Short mmCIF file of N, CA, C and O in Angstrom, two decimals:
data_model
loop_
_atom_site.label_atom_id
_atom_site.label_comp_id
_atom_site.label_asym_id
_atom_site.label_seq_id
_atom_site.Cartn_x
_atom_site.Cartn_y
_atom_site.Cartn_z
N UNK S 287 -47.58 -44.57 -52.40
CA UNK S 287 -46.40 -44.06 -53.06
C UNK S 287 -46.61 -42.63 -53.56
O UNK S 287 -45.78 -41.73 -53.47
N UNK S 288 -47.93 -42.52 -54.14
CA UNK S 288 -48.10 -40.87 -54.30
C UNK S 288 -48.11 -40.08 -53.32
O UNK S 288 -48.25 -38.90 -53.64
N UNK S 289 -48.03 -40.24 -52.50
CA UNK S 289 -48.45 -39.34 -51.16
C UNK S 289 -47.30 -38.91 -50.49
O UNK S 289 -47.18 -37.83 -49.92
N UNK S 290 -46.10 -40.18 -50.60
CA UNK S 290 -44.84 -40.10 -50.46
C UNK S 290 -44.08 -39.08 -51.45
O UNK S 290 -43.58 -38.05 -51.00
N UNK S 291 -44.01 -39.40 -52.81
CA UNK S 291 -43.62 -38.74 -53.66
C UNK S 291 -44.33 -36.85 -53.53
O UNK S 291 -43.57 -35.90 -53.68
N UNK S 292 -45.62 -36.69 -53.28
CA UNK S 292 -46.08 -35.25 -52.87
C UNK S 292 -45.53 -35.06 -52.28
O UNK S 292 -44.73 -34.21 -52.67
N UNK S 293 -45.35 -35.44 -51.08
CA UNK S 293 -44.59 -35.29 -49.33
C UNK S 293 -43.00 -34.49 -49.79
O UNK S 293 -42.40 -33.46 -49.49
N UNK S 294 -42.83 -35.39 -50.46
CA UNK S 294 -40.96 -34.77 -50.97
C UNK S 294 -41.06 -33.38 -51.89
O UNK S 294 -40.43 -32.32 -51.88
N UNK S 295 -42.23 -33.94 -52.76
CA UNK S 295 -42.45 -32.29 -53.54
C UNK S 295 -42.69 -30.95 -52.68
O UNK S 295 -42.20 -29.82 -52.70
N UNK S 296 -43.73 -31.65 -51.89
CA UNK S 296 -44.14 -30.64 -50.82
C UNK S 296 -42.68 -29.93 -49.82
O UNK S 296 -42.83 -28.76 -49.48
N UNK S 297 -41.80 -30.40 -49.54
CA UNK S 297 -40.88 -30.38 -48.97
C UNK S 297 -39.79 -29.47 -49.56
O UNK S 297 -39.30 -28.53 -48.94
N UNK S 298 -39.39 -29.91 -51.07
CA UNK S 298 -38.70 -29.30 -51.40
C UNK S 298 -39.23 -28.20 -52.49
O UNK S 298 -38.46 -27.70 -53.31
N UNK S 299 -40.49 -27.92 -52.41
CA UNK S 299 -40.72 -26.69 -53.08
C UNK S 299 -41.10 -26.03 -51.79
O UNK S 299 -41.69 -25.06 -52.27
N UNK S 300 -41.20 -25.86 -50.43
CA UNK S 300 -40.66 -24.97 -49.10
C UNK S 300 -39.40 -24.70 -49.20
O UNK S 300 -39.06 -23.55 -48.95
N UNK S 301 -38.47 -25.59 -49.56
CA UNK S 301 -37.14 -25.40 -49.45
C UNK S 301 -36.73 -24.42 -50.40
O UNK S 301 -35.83 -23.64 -50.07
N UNK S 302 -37.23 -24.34 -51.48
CA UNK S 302 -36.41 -23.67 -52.57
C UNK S 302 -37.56 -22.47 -52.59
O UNK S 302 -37.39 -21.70 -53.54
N UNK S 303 -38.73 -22.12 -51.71
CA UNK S 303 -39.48 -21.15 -51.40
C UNK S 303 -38.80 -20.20 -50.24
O UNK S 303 -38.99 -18.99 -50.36
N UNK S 304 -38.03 -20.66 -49.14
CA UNK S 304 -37.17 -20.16 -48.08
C UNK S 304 -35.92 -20.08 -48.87
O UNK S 304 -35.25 -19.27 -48.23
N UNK S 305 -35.34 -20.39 -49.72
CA UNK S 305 -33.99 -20.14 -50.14
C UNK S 305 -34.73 -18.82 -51.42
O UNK S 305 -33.83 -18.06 -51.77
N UNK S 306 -35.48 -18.64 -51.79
CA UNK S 306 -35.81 -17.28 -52.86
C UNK S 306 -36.11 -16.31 -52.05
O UNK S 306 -35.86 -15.13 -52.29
N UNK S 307 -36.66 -16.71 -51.04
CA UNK S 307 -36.58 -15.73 -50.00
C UNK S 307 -35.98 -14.88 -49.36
O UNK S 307 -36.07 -13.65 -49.40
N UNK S 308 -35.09 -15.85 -48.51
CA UNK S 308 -33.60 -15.28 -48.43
C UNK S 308 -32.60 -14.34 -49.40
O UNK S 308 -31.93 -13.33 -49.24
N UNK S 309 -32.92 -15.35 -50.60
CA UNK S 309 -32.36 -13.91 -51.15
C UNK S 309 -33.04 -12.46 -51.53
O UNK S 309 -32.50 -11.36 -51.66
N UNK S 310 -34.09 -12.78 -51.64
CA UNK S 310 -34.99 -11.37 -51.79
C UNK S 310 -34.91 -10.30 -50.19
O UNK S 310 -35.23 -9.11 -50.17
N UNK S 311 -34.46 -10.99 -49.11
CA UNK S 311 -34.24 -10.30 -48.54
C UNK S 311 -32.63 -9.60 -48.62
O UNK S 311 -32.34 -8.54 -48.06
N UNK S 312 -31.98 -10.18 -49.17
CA UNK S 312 -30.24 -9.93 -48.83
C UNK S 312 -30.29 -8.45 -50.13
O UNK S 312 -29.64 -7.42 -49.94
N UNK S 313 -31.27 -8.71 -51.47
CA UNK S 313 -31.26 -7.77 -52.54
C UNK S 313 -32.55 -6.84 -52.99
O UNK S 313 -32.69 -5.92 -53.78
N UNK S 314 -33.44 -7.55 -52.08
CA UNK S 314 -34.61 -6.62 -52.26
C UNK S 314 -35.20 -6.88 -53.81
O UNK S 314 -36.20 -6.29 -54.22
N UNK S 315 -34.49 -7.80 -54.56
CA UNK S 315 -34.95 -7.92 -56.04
C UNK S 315 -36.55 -8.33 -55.89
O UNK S 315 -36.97 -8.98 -54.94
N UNK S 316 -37.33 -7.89 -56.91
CA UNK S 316 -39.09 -8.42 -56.93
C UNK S 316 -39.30 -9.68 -57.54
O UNK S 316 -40.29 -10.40 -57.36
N UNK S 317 -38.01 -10.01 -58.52
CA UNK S 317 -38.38 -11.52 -58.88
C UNK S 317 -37.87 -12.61 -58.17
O UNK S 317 -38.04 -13.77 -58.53
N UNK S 318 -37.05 -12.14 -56.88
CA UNK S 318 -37.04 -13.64 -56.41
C UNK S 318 -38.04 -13.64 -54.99
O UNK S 318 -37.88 -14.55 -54.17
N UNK S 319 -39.02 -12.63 -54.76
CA UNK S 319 -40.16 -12.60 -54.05
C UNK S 319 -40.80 -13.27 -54.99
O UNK S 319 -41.01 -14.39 -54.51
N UNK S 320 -41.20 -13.22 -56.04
CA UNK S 320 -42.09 -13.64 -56.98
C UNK S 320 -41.89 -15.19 -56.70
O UNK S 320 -42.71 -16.03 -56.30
N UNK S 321 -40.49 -15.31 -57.05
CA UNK S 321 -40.35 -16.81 -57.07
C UNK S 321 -40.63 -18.13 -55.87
O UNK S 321 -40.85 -19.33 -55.96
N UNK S 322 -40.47 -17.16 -54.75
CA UNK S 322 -40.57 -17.31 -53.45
C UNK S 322 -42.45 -17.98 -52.96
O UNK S 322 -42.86 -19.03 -52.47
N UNK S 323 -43.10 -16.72 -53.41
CA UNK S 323 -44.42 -16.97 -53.49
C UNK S 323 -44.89 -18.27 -54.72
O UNK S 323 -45.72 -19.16 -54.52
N UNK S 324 -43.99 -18.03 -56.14
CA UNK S 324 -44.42 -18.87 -56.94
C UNK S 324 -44.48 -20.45 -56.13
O UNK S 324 -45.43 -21.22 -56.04
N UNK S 325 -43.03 -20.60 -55.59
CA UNK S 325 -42.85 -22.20 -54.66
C UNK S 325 -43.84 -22.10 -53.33
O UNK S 325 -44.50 -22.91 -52.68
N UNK S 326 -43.71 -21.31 -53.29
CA UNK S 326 -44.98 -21.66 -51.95
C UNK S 326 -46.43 -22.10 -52.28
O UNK S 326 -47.06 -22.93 -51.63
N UNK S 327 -46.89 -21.42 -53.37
CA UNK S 327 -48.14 -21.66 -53.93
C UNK S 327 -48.09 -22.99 -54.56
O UNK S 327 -49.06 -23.68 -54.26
N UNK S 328 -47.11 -23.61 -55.47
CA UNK S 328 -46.96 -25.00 -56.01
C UNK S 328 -46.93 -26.05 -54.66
O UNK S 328 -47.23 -27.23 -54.83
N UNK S 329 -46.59 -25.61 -53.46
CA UNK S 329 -46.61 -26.16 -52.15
C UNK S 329 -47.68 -26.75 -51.77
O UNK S 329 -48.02 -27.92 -51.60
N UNK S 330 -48.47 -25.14 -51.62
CA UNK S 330 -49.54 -25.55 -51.12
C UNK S 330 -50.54 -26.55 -52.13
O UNK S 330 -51.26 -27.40 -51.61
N UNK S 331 -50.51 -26.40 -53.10
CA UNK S 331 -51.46 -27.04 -54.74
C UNK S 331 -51.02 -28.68 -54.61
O UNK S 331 -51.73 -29.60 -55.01
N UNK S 332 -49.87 -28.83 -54.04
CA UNK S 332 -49.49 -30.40 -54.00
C UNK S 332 -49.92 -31.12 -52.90
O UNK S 332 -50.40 -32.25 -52.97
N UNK S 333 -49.72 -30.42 -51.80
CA UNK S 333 -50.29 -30.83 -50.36
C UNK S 333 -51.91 -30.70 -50.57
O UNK S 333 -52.41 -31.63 -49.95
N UNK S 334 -52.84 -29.96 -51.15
CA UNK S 334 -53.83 -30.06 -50.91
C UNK S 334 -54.55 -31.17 -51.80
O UNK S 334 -55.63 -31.71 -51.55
N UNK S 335 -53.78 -31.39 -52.83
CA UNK S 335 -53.87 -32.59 -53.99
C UNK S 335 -53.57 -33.98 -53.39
O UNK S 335 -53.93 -35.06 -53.86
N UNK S 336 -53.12 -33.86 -52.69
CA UNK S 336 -52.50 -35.22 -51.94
C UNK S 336 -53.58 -35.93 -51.32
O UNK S 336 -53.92 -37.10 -51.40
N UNK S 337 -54.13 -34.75 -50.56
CA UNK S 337 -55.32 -35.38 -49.35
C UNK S 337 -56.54 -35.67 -50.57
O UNK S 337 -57.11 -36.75 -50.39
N UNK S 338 -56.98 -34.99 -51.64
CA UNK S 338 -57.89 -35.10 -51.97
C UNK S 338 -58.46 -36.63 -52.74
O UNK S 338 -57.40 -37.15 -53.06
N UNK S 339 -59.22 -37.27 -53.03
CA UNK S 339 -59.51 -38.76 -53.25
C UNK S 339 -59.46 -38.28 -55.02
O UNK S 339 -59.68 -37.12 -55.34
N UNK S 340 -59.20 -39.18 -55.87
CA UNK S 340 -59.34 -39.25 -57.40
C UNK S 340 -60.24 -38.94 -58.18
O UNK S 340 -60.16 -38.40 -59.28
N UNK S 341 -61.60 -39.45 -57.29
CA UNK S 341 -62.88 -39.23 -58.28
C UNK S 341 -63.56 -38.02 -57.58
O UNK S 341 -64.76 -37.86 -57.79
N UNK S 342 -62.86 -37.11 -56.72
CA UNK S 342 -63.33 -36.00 -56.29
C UNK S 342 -63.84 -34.80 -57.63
O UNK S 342 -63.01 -34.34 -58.41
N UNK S 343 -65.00 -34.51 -57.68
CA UNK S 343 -65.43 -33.93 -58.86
C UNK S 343 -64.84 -32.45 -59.53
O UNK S 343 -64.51 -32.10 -60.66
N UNK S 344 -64.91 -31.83 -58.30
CA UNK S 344 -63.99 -30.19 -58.72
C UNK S 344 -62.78 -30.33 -58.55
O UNK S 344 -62.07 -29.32 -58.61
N UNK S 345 -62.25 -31.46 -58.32
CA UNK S 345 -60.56 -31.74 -58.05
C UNK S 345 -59.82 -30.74 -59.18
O UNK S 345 -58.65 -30.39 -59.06
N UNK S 346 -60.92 -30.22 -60.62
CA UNK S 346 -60.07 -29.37 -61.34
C UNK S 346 -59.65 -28.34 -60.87
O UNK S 346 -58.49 -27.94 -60.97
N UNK S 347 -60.48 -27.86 -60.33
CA UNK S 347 -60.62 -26.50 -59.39
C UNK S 347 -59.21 -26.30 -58.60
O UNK S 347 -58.86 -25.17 -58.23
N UNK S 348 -58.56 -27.26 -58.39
CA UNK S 348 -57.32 -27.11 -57.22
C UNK S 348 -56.25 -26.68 -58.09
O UNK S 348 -55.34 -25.92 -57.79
N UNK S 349 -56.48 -27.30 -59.30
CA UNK S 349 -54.69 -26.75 -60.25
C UNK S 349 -55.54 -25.15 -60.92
O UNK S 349 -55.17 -24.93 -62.08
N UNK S 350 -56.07 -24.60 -60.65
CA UNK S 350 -56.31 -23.21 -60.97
C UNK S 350 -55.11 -22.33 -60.08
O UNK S 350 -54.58 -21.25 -60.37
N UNK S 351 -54.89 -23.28 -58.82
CA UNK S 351 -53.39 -22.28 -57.73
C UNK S 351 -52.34 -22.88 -58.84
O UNK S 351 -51.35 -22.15 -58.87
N UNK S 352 -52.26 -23.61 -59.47
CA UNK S 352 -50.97 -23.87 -59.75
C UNK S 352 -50.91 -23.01 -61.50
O UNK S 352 -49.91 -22.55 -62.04
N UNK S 353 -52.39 -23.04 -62.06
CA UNK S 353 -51.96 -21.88 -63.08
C UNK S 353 -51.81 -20.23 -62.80
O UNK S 353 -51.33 -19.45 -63.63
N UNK S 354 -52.32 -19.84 -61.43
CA UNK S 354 -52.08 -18.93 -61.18
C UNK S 354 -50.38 -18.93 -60.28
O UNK S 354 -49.86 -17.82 -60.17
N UNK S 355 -49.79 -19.87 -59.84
CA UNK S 355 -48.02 -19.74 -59.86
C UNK S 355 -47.59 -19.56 -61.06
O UNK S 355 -46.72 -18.71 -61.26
N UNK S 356 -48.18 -20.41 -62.21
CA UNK S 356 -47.18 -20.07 -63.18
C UNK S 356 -47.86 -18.93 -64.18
O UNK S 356 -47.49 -18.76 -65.34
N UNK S 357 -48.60 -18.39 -63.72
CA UNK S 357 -48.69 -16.93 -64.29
C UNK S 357 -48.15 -15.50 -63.47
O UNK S 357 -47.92 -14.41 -63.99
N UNK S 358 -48.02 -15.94 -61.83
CA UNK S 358 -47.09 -15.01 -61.55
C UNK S 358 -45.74 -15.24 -62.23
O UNK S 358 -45.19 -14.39 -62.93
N UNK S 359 -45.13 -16.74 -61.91
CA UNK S 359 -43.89 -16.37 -62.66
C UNK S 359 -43.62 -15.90 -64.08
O UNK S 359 -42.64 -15.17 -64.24
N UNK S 360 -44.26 -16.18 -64.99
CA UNK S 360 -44.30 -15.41 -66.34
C UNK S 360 -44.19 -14.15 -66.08
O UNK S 360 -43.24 -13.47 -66.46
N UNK S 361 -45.31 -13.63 -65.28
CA UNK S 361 -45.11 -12.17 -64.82
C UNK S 361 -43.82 -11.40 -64.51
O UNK S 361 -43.43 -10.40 -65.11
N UNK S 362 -43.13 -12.14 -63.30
CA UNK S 362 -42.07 -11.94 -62.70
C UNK S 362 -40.96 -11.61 -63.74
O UNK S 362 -40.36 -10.53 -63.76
N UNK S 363 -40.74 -12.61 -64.61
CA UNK S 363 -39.96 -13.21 -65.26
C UNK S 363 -39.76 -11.82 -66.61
O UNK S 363 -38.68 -11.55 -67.14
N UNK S 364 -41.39 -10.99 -66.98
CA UNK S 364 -41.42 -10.23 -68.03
C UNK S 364 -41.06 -8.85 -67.42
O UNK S 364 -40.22 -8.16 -68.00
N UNK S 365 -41.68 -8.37 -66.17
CA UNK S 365 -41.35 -7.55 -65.18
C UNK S 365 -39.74 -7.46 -65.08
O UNK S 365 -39.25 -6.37 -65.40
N UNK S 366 -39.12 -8.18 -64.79
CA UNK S 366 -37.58 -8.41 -65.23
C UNK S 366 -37.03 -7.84 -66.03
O UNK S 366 -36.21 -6.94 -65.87
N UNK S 367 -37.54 -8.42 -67.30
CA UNK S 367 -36.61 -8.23 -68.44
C UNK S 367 -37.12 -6.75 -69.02
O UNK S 367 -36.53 -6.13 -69.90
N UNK S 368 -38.42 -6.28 -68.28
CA UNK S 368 -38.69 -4.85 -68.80
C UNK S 368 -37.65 -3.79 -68.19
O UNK S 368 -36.95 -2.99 -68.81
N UNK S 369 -37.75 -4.04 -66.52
CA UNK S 369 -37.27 -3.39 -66.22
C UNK S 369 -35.44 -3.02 -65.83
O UNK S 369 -35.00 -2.35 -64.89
N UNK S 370 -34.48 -3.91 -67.19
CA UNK S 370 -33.36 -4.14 -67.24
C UNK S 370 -32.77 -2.61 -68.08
O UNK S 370 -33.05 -2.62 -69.28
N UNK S 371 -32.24 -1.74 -67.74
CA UNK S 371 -31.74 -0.80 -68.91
C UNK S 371 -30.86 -1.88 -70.26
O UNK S 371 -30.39 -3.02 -70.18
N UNK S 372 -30.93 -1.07 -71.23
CA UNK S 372 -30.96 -1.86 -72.12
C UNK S 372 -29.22 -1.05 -72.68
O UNK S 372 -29.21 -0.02 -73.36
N UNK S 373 -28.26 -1.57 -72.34
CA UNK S 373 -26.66 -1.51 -71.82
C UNK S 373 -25.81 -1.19 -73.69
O UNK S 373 -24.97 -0.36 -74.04
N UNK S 374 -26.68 -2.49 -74.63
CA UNK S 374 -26.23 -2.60 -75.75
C UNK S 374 -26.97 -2.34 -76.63
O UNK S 374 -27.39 -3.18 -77.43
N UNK S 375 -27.35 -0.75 -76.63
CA UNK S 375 -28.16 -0.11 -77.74
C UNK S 375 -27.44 0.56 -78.66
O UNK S 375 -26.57 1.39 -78.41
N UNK S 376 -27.98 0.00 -80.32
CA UNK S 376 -27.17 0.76 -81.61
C UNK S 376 -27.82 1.97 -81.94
O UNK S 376 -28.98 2.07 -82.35
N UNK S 377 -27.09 2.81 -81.77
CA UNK S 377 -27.33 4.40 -81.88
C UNK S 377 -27.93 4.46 -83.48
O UNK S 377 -28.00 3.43 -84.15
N UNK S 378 -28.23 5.43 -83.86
CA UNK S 378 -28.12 5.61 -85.76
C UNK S 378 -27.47 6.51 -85.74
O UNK S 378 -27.42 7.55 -85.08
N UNK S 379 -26.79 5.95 -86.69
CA UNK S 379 -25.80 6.99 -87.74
C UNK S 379 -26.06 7.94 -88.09
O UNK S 379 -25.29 8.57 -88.81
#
């Protein structure tokens, strides 16, 4: 049943890795490349978790890809909001 349940994870974090894609190509934006790579990398971290047996000893070693997805996306995500002009600024009096 776990392997099944990966299988679908695995599946639909490609899916929603080709759909960030797509749009990073239609806008050229850097955070939905980011995001793109972020799902691909959680992809690969699930599929390679799948095959591996339970009492495998460095099995920690494999979610190091999945803290490094979610430190690109933090990245992505701050990269963003830096680079937004800032529309509703109060002047001084």
């Amino acid at each position: 049943m776990i392997q099944l349940l990966s299988g679908v994870f695995v599946g639909m974090a490609l899916a929603v890795s080709l759909f960030f894609l797509r749009f990073w190509r239609k806008s050229r934006e850097r955070l939905f490349a980011l995001l793109s790579l972020v799902f691909a990398l959680l992809s690969v971290e699930r599929s390679v978790l799948a095959f591996v047996r339970g009492d495998y000893e460095s099995r920690h070693w494999i979610f190091l890809v999945r803290l490094l997805a979610f430190a690109i996306l933090i990245a992505g995500i701050v990269d963003k909001n830096r680079r937004q002009p800032r529309r509703f600024a109060v002047r001084p009096r």
